[in-house]
Short mmCIF file of C-alpha atoms in Angstrom, two decimals:
data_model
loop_
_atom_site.label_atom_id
_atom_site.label_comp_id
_atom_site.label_asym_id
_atom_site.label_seq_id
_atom_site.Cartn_x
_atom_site.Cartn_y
_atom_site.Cartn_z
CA UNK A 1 22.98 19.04 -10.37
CA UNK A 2 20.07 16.96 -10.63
CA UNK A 3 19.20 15.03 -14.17
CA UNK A 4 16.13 12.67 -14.77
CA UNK A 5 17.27 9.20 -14.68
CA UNK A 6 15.49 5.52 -14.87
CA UNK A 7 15.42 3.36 -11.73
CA UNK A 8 15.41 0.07 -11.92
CA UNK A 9 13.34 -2.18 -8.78
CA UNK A 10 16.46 -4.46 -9.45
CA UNK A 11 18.88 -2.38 -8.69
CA UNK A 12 17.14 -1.81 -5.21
CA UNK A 13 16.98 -4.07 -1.94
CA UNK A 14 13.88 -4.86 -0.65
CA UNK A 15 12.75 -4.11 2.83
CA UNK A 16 10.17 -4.67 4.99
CA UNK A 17 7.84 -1.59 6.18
CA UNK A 18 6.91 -1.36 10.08
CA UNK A 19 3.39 -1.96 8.45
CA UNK A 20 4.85 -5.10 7.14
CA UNK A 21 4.41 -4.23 3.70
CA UNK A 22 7.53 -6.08 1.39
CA UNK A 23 8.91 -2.62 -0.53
CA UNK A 24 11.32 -1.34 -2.78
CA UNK A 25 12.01 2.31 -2.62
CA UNK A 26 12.92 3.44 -5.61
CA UNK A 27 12.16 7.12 -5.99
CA UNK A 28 12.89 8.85 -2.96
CA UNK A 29 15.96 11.38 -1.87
CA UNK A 30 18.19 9.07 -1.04
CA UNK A 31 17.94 7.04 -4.42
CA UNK A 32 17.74 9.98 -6.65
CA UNK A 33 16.93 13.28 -4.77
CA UNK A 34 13.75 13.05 -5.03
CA UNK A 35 12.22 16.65 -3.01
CA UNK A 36 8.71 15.82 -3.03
CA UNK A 37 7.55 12.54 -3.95
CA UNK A 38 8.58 8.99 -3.25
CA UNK A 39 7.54 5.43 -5.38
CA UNK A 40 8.04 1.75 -4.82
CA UNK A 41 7.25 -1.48 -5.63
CA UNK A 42 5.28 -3.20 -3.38
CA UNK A 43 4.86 -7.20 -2.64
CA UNK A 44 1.75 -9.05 -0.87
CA UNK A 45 1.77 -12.40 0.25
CA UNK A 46 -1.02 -14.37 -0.38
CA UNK A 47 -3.45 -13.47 1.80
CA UNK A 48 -1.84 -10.81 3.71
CA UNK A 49 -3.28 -8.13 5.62
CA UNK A 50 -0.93 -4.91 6.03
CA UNK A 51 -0.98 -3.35 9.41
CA UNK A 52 -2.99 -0.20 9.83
CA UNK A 53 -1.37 2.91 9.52
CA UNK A 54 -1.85 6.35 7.82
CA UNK A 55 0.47 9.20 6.27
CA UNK A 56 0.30 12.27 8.46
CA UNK A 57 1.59 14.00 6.13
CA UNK A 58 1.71 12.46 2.65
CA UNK A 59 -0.46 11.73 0.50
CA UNK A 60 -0.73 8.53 -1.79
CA UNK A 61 -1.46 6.47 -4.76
CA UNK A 62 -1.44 3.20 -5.14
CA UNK A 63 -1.07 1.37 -8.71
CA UNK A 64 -2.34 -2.27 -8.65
CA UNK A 65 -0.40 -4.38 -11.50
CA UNK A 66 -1.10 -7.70 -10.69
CA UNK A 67 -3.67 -9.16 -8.43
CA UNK A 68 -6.83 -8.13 -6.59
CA UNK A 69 -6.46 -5.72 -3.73
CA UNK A 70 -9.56 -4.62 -1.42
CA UNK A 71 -8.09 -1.14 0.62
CA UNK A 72 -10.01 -0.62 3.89
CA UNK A 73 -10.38 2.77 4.33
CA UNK A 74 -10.81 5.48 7.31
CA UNK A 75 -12.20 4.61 10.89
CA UNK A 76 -14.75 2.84 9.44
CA UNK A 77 -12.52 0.58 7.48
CA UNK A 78 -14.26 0.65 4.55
CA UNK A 79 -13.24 -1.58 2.05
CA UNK A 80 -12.35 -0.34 -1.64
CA UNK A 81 -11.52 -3.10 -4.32
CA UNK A 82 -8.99 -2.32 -7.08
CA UNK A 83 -7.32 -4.26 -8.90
CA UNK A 84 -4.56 -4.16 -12.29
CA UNK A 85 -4.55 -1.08 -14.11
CA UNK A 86 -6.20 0.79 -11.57
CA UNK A 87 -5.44 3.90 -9.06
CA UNK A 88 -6.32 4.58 -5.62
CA UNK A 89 -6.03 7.92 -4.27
CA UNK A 90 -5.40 8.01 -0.17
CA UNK A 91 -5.66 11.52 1.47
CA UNK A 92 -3.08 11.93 4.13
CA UNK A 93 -3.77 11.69 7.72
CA UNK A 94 -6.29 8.69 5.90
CA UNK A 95 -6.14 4.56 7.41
CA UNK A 96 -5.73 2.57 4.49
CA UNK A 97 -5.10 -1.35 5.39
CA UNK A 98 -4.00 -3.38 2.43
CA UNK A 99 -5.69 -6.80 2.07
CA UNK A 100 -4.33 -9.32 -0.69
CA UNK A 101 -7.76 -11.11 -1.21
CA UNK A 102 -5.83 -14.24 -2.71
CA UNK A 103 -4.79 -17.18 -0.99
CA UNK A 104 -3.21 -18.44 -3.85
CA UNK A 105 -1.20 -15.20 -5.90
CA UNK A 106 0.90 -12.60 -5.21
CA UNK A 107 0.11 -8.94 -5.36
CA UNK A 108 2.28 -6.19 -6.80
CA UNK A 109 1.78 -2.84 -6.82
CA UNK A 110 3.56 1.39 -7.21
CA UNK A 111 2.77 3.11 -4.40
CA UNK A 112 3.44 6.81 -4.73
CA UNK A 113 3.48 9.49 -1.77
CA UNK A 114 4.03 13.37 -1.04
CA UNK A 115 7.11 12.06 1.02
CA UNK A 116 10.22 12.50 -0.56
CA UNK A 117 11.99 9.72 2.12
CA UNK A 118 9.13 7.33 1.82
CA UNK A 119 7.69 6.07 4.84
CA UNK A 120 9.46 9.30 7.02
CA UNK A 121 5.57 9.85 8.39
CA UNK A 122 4.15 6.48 8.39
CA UNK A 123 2.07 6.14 11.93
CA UNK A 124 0.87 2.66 12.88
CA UNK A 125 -2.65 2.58 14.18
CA UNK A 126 -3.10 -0.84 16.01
CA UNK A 127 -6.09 -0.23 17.24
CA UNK A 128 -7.55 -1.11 13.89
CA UNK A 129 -5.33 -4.52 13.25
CA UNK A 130 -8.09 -7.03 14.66
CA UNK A 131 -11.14 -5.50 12.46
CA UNK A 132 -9.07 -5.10 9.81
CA UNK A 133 -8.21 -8.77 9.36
CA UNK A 134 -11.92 -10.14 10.74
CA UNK A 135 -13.12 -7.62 7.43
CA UNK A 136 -10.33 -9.46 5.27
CA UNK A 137 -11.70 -13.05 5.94
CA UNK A 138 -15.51 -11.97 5.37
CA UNK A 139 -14.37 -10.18 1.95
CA UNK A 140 -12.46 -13.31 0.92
CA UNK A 141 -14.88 -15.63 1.72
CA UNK A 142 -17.98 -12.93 0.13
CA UNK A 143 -15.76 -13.27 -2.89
CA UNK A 144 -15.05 -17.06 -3.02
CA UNK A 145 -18.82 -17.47 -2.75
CA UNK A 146 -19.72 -15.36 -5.68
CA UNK A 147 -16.68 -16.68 -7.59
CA UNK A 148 -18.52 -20.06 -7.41
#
């Protein structure tokens, strides 16, 4: 029978995504039978850029807590900024490529999908790796400049 229940990060290993996002699931079916929706914690190195990817099937949220996060989104690799306390919605089938825009902090964030296992329809989309991280140095150096 299932019962709500708290889940601890702690309690939970952390893991490396094929994206090469650092996660912890810890909502999903295997943690708690989760049917429909997934969360974890999620860890970026300074200045990391996540590989490019999408959900075919999911859709997702992501909840910065600490840090400043730009999101480069679609084929066009748009770049949205976010950064503690807020959301950002990701429609599924949608490229989002996570950029840590410090070279100095960590960033931590919930990242919530439509997929019950968490990452059961992640697709890695290469062909958007090298623009992805040429867009992360402009953005950090853009905000370095108007930071000083």
């Amino acid at each position: 029978m299932k019962t709500a229940r708290v889940i601890a990060a702690a309690d939970h290993a952390m893991t490396v995504g094929s994206h090469g996002q650092h996660l912890i699931p810890c909502v999903t079916t295997e943690t708690c039978g989760a049917e429909g929706i997934s969360a974890a914690m999620i860890t970026m190195a300074p200045g990391k850029v996540a590989a490019a990817h999408y959900h075919a099937h999911s859709e997702t949220i992501v909840l910065c807590l600490q840090g400043r996060a730009a999101t480069l989104v679609g084929p066009e690799l748009t770049p949205l900024l976010h950064g503690p306390g807020e959301f950002l919605y990701i429609p599924k089938s949608i490229v989002p490529v996570a950029v840590n825009l410090s070279d100095t902090e960590e960033l931590t964030a919930v990242d919530i999908r439509t997929d019950p296992l968490f990452t059961d329809d992640l697709v890695l989309a290469p062909e958007y790796d090298a623009e992805a991280a040429d867009i992360a140095v402009r953005l950090r150096r853009e905000l370095a400049v108007a930071h000083a």
